[in-house]
Coordinates of C-alpha atoms in Angstrom, one line a residue:
M1 CA 191.4 5.2 116.5
Q2 CA 190.1 2.4 114.3
W3 CA 190.5 -1.3 115.0
D4 CA 190.6 -3.9 112.4
S5 CA 188.9 -7.3 112.7
Q6 CA 192.1 -9.1 113.9
Q7 CA 192.4 -6.7 116.8
I8 CA 188.8 -7.1 117.7
Q9 CA 189.1 -10.9 117.9
E10 CA 192.2 -10.6 120.1
K11 CA 190.4 -8.3 122.5
G12 CA 187.3 -10.5 122.7
L13 CA 189.5 -13.6 123.3
A14 CA 191.3 -11.8 126.1
L15 CA 188.1 -10.8 127.8
W16 CA 186.8 -14.3 127.6
H17 CA 189.9 -15.7 129.3
R18 CA 189.7 -13.1 132.0
S19 CA 186.1 -13.8 132.8
R20 CA 186.8 -17.5 132.8
R21 CA 189.6 -17.1 135.3
G22 CA 187.3 -14.9 137.5
G23 CA 184.6 -17.6 137.4
M24 CA 187.0 -20.3 138.4
V25 CA 188.3 -18.2 141.3
F26 CA 184.7 -17.6 142.5
A27 CA 183.8 -21.3 142.2
A28 CA 187.0 -22.2 144.2
R29 CA 186.0 -19.8 146.9
V30 CA 182.5 -21.1 147.1
R31 CA 183.8 -24.7 147.4
T32 CA 186.1 -23.6 150.2
F33 CA 183.2 -21.8 152.1
V34 CA 181.0 -24.9 151.7
I35 CA 183.8 -27.2 153.0
K36 CA 184.4 -24.9 156.0
A37 CA 180.6 -24.6 156.7
K38 CA 180.2 -28.4 156.6
H39 CA 183.2 -28.7 158.9
W40 CA 181.7 -26.1 161.3
F41 CA 178.2 -27.5 161.3
A42 CA 179.7 -31.0 161.8
H43 CA 181.3 -29.9 165.1
L44 CA 178.3 -28.0 166.5
T45 CA 176.8 -29.2 169.8
F46 CA 173.1 -29.6 170.5
R47 CA 172.9 -26.4 172.5
Q48 CA 174.6 -24.5 169.6
W49 CA 172.1 -26.0 167.2
V50 CA 169.2 -24.8 169.3
R51 CA 170.6 -21.3 169.6
L52 CA 171.2 -21.2 165.9
L53 CA 167.7 -22.3 165.1
L54 CA 166.1 -19.8 167.6
G55 CA 168.2 -17.0 166.2
A56 CA 167.1 -17.9 162.7
A57 CA 163.5 -18.1 163.7
A58 CA 163.8 -14.7 165.5
A59 CA 165.4 -13.1 162.4
V60 CA 162.7 -14.5 160.1
T61 CA 159.9 -13.3 162.5
G62 CA 161.5 -9.8 162.7
L63 CA 161.8 -9.6 158.9
Y64 CA 158.1 -10.7 158.6
F65 CA 156.8 -8.0 160.9
L66 CA 159.1 -5.5 159.4
L67 CA 158.3 -6.2 155.7
R68 CA 154.6 -7.2 155.9
A69 CA 151.9 -4.8 154.6
R70 CA 150.4 -2.9 157.4
P71 CA 146.5 -2.9 157.5
E72 CA 144.9 0.5 157.0
P73 CA 143.0 1.9 160.0
P74 CA 139.1 1.7 159.6
Q75 CA 137.6 4.7 157.9
L76 CA 134.9 6.5 160.0
P77 CA 131.8 7.8 158.3
V78 CA 132.2 11.6 157.6
V79 CA 129.1 13.6 158.6
S80 CA 128.0 17.2 158.9
A81 CA 126.7 18.4 162.2
E82 CA 125.1 21.6 163.4
P83 CA 124.2 22.8 166.9
I84 CA 120.6 23.1 168.1
E85 CA 119.4 26.7 167.9
I86 CA 117.5 28.3 170.7
K87 CA 115.5 31.3 169.5
D88 CA 112.0 32.9 169.3
M89 CA 110.1 31.5 166.4
E90 CA 107.0 33.1 164.8
V91 CA 104.3 30.7 163.6
Y92 CA 102.2 31.9 160.6
G93 CA 99.2 30.7 158.8
E94 CA 98.3 31.6 155.2
Y95 CA 94.7 32.3 154.1
V96 CA 92.7 33.9 151.2
G97 CA 91.3 37.3 152.2
R98 CA 89.0 39.9 150.7
I99 CA 89.5 43.6 151.0
R100 CA 86.4 45.5 152.3
A101 CA 86.1 49.3 152.8
Q102 CA 85.9 50.6 156.3
Q103 CA 82.6 52.4 155.3
S104 CA 80.6 52.1 152.1
V105 CA 77.5 54.3 151.9
E106 CA 74.8 54.2 149.2
I107 CA 73.5 57.7 148.4
R108 CA 69.8 57.4 147.7
A109 CA 67.1 59.9 147.0
R110 CA 64.8 60.2 150.0
V111 CA 62.2 62.4 148.3
E112 CA 60.6 62.2 144.8
G113 CA 61.4 64.7 142.2
Y114 CA 63.4 65.5 139.1
L115 CA 67.2 65.6 139.4
E116 CA 68.3 69.2 138.6
Q117 CA 72.0 69.4 139.4
M118 CA 75.1 67.2 140.1
Y119 CA 77.9 68.9 142.0
F120 CA 80.8 66.4 141.9
D121 CA 83.2 64.7 139.5
E122 CA 82.9 60.9 139.6
G123 CA 85.8 59.1 141.3
T124 CA 86.9 62.2 143.3
Y125 CA 87.3 62.7 147.0
V126 CA 84.3 64.4 148.8
R127 CA 84.0 65.6 152.3
K128 CA 81.3 64.9 154.9
G129 CA 78.3 67.2 154.3
Q130 CA 79.4 68.2 150.8
Q131 CA 76.4 68.6 148.4
L132 CA 76.3 66.0 145.7
F133 CA 72.9 66.4 144.0
L134 CA 69.9 68.8 143.9
I135 CA 66.4 67.5 143.4
D136 CA 63.7 70.0 142.2
P137 CA 62.8 71.8 145.5
K138 CA 59.9 74.0 144.4
L139 CA 57.2 71.6 145.5
Y140 CA 58.8 71.0 148.9
R141 CA 59.5 74.7 149.4
A142 CA 55.8 75.4 148.8
R143 CA 54.9 72.7 151.4
V144 CA 57.1 74.5 153.9
E145 CA 55.4 77.8 153.3
K146 CA 52.0 76.1 153.7
A147 CA 53.0 74.5 156.9
K148 CA 54.3 77.8 158.2
A149 CA 51.0 79.5 157.4
Q150 CA 49.0 76.8 159.1
L151 CA 51.2 77.1 162.1
N152 CA 50.6 80.8 162.3
K153 CA 46.8 80.2 162.0
D154 CA 46.9 77.6 164.8
K155 CA 48.9 79.9 167.0
A156 CA 46.3 82.7 166.5
L157 CA 43.5 80.3 167.4
A158 CA 45.4 79.1 170.5
Q159 CA 45.9 82.7 171.7
K160 CA 42.2 83.5 171.2
A161 CA 41.2 80.3 173.1
E162 CA 43.6 81.2 175.9
R163 CA 42.1 84.7 176.2
D164 CA 38.6 83.3 176.2
L165 CA 39.6 80.9 179.0
D166 CA 41.2 83.7 181.0
R167 CA 37.9 85.7 180.8
I168 CA 35.5 82.9 181.7
K169 CA 37.5 81.5 184.5
P170 CA 36.9 84.3 187.1
L171 CA 33.2 84.4 186.1
Y172 CA 33.0 80.7 186.7
E173 CA 34.7 81.1 190.1
Q174 CA 32.0 83.8 191.0
N175 CA 29.2 81.6 189.7
A176 CA 28.5 84.1 187.0
A177 CA 29.2 81.5 184.3
S178 CA 28.0 77.9 184.0
R179 CA 30.1 74.9 184.3
L180 CA 29.4 74.0 180.7
D181 CA 30.8 77.3 179.4
Y182 CA 33.9 76.9 181.5
D183 CA 34.5 73.3 180.2
N184 CA 34.0 74.4 176.6
A185 CA 36.6 77.2 177.0
V186 CA 39.1 74.8 178.5
A187 CA 38.5 72.3 175.7
A188 CA 38.9 75.0 173.0
W189 CA 42.2 76.1 174.5
E190 CA 43.6 72.6 174.8
S191 CA 42.5 71.8 171.2
A192 CA 44.1 75.0 169.9
K193 CA 47.3 74.2 171.7
A194 CA 47.4 70.7 170.2
G195 CA 46.7 72.2 166.8
V196 CA 49.8 74.4 167.2
E197 CA 51.9 71.3 168.1
M198 CA 50.6 69.4 165.1
S199 CA 51.4 72.4 162.8
E200 CA 54.9 72.6 164.2
A201 CA 55.4 68.9 163.5
D202 CA 54.1 69.4 159.9
L203 CA 56.5 72.3 159.4
T204 CA 59.4 70.2 160.7
Q205 CA 58.4 67.4 158.3
A206 CA 58.1 69.8 155.4
E207 CA 61.5 71.4 156.2
M208 CA 63.1 67.9 156.4
A209 CA 61.6 67.0 153.0
L210 CA 62.9 70.2 151.6
S211 CA 66.4 69.5 153.0
Y212 CA 66.4 66.1 151.3
T213 CA 66.2 67.8 148.0
S214 CA 69.9 68.8 148.6
V215 CA 71.6 65.4 148.7
R216 CA 74.8 65.5 150.7
S217 CA 77.6 63.0 151.5
P218 CA 77.2 61.5 155.0
I219 CA 81.0 60.6 155.2
S220 CA 84.3 61.7 153.7
G221 CA 85.6 59.4 151.0
Y222 CA 85.7 58.7 147.3
V223 CA 82.5 59.0 145.3
G224 CA 81.7 56.4 142.7
G225 CA 80.0 56.8 139.4
R226 CA 76.5 58.3 139.1
N227 CA 73.6 55.9 138.5
V228 CA 71.2 58.6 137.1
D229 CA 71.5 61.5 134.8
V230 CA 70.2 65.1 135.3
G231 CA 66.5 65.3 134.5
T232 CA 65.7 61.8 135.7
L233 CA 62.8 61.2 138.1
V234 CA 64.3 60.0 141.3
G235 CA 62.9 59.0 144.7
P236 CA 60.3 56.6 145.9
G237 CA 58.5 56.5 142.5
G238 CA 61.7 56.4 140.5
K239 CA 65.3 55.4 140.8
S240 CA 66.5 55.9 144.4
L241 CA 70.2 54.8 144.2
L242 CA 72.2 57.9 143.0
T243 CA 75.8 56.9 143.8
T244 CA 78.1 55.4 146.4
V245 CA 80.7 57.0 148.7
V246 CA 83.5 54.7 150.0
K247 CA 85.8 55.5 152.9
S248 CA 88.9 53.3 152.4
D249 CA 91.8 55.1 154.0
T250 CA 91.5 52.2 156.4
V251 CA 90.3 48.9 155.1
R252 CA 89.0 45.7 156.5
V253 CA 90.5 42.3 155.5
D254 CA 88.1 39.4 155.9
F255 CA 89.3 35.8 155.8
S256 CA 88.2 32.4 157.1
M257 CA 89.9 30.1 159.5
T258 CA 89.1 26.5 160.4
G259 CA 87.9 25.2 163.7
M260 CA 91.2 23.4 164.1
D261 CA 93.1 26.7 163.8
Y262 CA 90.8 28.0 166.6
L263 CA 91.6 25.0 168.9
R264 CA 95.4 25.4 168.3
S265 CA 95.2 29.1 169.2
K266 CA 93.3 28.2 172.4
E267 CA 96.0 25.7 173.3
R268 CA 98.5 28.5 173.2
N269 CA 96.1 30.9 175.1
V270 CA 95.8 33.1 172.0
Q271 CA 92.3 34.8 171.8
L272 CA 91.8 36.0 168.2
G273 CA 90.3 39.5 168.1
Q274 CA 91.3 40.5 171.6
K275 CA 94.4 42.5 172.6
V276 CA 96.4 41.2 175.6
A277 CA 98.5 43.9 177.2
E278 CA 100.7 41.4 179.0
R279 CA 101.8 39.8 175.8
K280 CA 104.6 41.3 173.7
W281 CA 102.7 40.5 170.4
N282 CA 99.2 40.3 169.2
P283 CA 97.8 38.5 166.1
S284 CA 98.5 40.6 163.1
I285 CA 98.4 40.1 159.3
T286 CA 100.4 41.1 156.2
V287 CA 98.9 40.8 152.7
T288 CA 100.5 40.0 149.4
L289 CA 99.4 42.1 146.4
P290 CA 98.5 40.6 143.0
D291 CA 102.0 41.4 141.7
N292 CA 103.5 39.2 144.5
T293 CA 104.8 42.2 146.4
V294 CA 104.2 42.4 150.2
Y295 CA 102.1 45.4 151.3
P296 CA 104.3 47.5 153.6
Y297 CA 101.7 48.0 156.4
T298 CA 100.4 45.4 158.8
G299 CA 96.9 45.0 160.2
L300 CA 95.7 44.0 163.6
V301 CA 93.0 41.3 164.1
D302 CA 90.1 43.1 165.8
F303 CA 87.2 40.6 165.3
A304 CA 86.6 36.8 165.2
D305 CA 83.2 35.4 164.6
P306 CA 82.1 33.5 167.8
Q307 CA 80.5 30.7 165.8
V308 CA 81.5 28.3 163.0
D309 CA 79.6 28.1 159.8
P310 CA 78.3 24.4 159.7
K311 CA 78.4 24.4 155.9
T312 CA 82.1 25.2 155.5
G313 CA 83.5 24.4 159.0
T314 CA 85.1 27.8 159.1
F315 CA 84.6 31.1 161.0
T316 CA 85.3 34.6 159.8
V317 CA 88.2 36.7 161.1
R318 CA 88.7 40.4 160.4
A319 CA 91.7 42.7 160.6
A320 CA 91.9 46.5 160.2
M321 CA 94.7 47.7 157.9
P322 CA 95.8 51.3 157.1
N323 CA 95.5 52.3 153.4
P324 CA 96.8 55.9 153.3
D325 CA 97.8 55.6 149.6
Y326 CA 94.6 53.8 148.5
V327 CA 96.7 50.9 147.2
L328 CA 94.2 48.3 148.5
L329 CA 90.8 48.4 146.6
P330 CA 87.6 47.2 148.2
G331 CA 86.5 43.9 146.7
Q332 CA 90.1 42.8 145.9
V333 CA 91.2 39.2 146.7
T334 CA 94.6 38.8 148.3
R335 CA 96.8 36.4 150.2
V336 CA 96.8 36.9 154.0
K337 CA 99.7 35.8 156.3
L338 CA 98.5 35.7 159.9
L339 CA 100.9 35.7 162.9
L340 CA 99.3 32.9 165.0
D341 CA 101.9 32.4 167.7
V342 CA 105.4 33.3 168.9
R343 CA 107.3 30.4 170.4
E344 CA 109.8 31.9 172.8
D345 CA 113.1 30.1 173.4
A346 CA 112.2 27.2 171.1
M347 CA 114.6 24.4 170.1
V348 CA 115.0 24.6 166.3
V349 CA 116.7 22.1 164.0
P350 CA 117.1 22.1 160.2
M351 CA 114.4 20.1 158.3
R352 CA 117.1 18.2 156.4
A353 CA 118.2 16.6 159.7
L354 CA 114.8 15.1 160.3
I355 CA 114.0 11.5 159.3
I356 CA 110.3 10.4 159.3
E357 CA 109.3 6.8 159.4
K358 CA 106.2 4.8 160.4
G359 CA 107.4 4.7 164.0
G360 CA 107.8 8.4 164.2
A361 CA 110.4 11.1 163.6
Y362 CA 114.0 10.8 164.7
I363 CA 117.4 12.4 164.2
F364 CA 121.0 11.5 164.8
V365 CA 122.7 13.3 167.6
V366 CA 126.6 13.4 168.0
R367 CA 127.9 13.0 171.5
P368 CA 131.1 14.7 172.7
D369 CA 133.0 11.4 172.1
S370 CA 131.9 11.4 168.4
V371 CA 129.4 8.6 168.9
C372 CA 126.1 9.1 167.2
E373 CA 122.7 8.3 168.8
K374 CA 119.4 7.7 167.1
R375 CA 117.0 10.0 169.0
F376 CA 113.2 9.9 168.6
I377 CA 111.7 13.4 169.0
E378 CA 108.3 15.1 169.1
T379 CA 108.1 17.8 166.4
G380 CA 106.2 21.1 166.4
P381 CA 105.4 23.6 163.7
E382 CA 107.5 23.7 160.5
I383 CA 108.8 27.2 159.8
G384 CA 110.6 27.7 156.5
N385 CA 113.5 25.2 156.4
S386 CA 113.4 24.6 160.1
V387 CA 111.2 22.6 162.5
I388 CA 110.5 23.2 166.2
V389 CA 111.4 20.3 168.5
E390 CA 109.0 19.9 171.5
R391 CA 110.7 16.9 173.2
G392 CA 113.7 14.7 172.8
L393 CA 116.7 17.1 172.6
A394 CA 118.9 19.1 175.0
P395 CA 119.8 22.7 174.2
N396 CA 123.5 22.2 173.8
E397 CA 123.6 19.1 171.5
Q398 CA 124.6 18.7 167.9
V399 CA 122.5 17.1 165.2
I400 CA 123.7 15.4 162.1
T401 CA 122.4 17.2 159.0
E402 CA 124.3 15.3 156.2
G403 CA 125.7 11.8 155.9
Y404 CA 123.3 10.0 158.3
H405 CA 121.7 7.6 155.7
K406 CA 123.9 4.6 156.5
L407 CA 124.5 5.3 160.2
T408 CA 123.5 3.0 163.0
H409 CA 122.9 3.8 166.7
G410 CA 126.2 3.9 168.7
Q411 CA 128.4 4.2 165.6
K412 CA 131.5 6.4 165.8
V413 CA 131.6 9.2 163.2
Q414 CA 133.9 11.9 162.0
I415 CA 132.5 15.4 161.8
S416 CA 133.5 17.2 158.6
D417 CA 135.7 20.3 159.3
L418 CA 133.7 22.2 156.7
Y419 CA 130.5 22.1 158.8
Q420 CA 131.8 21.5 162.3
T421 CA 130.9 24.2 164.7
D422 CA 131.1 24.7 168.4
S423 CA 128.2 23.2 170.2
V424 CA 128.4 25.6 173.1
R425 CA 126.8 28.8 172.1

């Protein structure tokens, strides 16, 4: 339906009259309420006025407390806490060590002569008593034969002297021979007997010299390279060092410790180089190879030098370590990790909970009522990311590990649910 302009004006005029009449009615009602209120207030007594004012005050007060902005509760610092651990802790020291063979023997020529033969391949394993070289034995064999001949001659002279003594002795006893003849016979027999003993010693010496022409290995191990070639004059007048044999299926690891390390071990009643049957552990080492891998075997400390070198302030410690696969080479430098002590049932806290100042080291402890305490402690050795606490803590307490930077002693805290754990283990 479409309206023309005349109709629109009529409708607007009607609405204006209607709104005017409504406004006049509302104004009349307001005037009537005001007149009645004035009349009512005019007839109130003093007691009614007091009651009215008290009710109004109570209503205003109630609306104030009902509509006012409530203050937010104070926010407690959020911290992370962990319980103190009670466990056995191994205390280690790290040093620089040098690998040394269990036995290293220099093979030298003990007699002079030309080298005729070599019976081994360099770098191979040889057994004890195995022949390595042969020095020309002809000269020494001839000396043996000469010594044998001289021995036989002296034995024959000794037998003749003994028979002469046996003949003259009864004559002397019957006064048929002079005392001089008897003494000469005794002296001849004793001299012949001494000649036999001397010839036997010469023969033994000649046989030993002949045996030295066959150079043998005194131990089982790996033989090094030869220092001389076949045909070289060796021995006292020539080159004496022929080669070297190394026994390294067990090696020695030498390293140096300071005098302070020694005093600390004595405080814990640990005697380096000595086994204690009553103790569950003994000082042992592990070594790290040049490629940063840890050698799978451990070695036991079997020797500690009883004196300190005044030039370096250190003393030498030695450990024996198995080397069945010959991975460790004599002369090699390696890192040594030595088990110095085992602290049984030690109280351990994380390093990140420790605060160090000029006055000492302290940590924050959370009480069961969520109040923190600033606790000064005495620390022991640091092991990895943990530290041993000697004094200042109880076994079933919790220490704050994160969020302690703005805390004060006696402040109440809130433990984060992400890190909160039961303090009773």
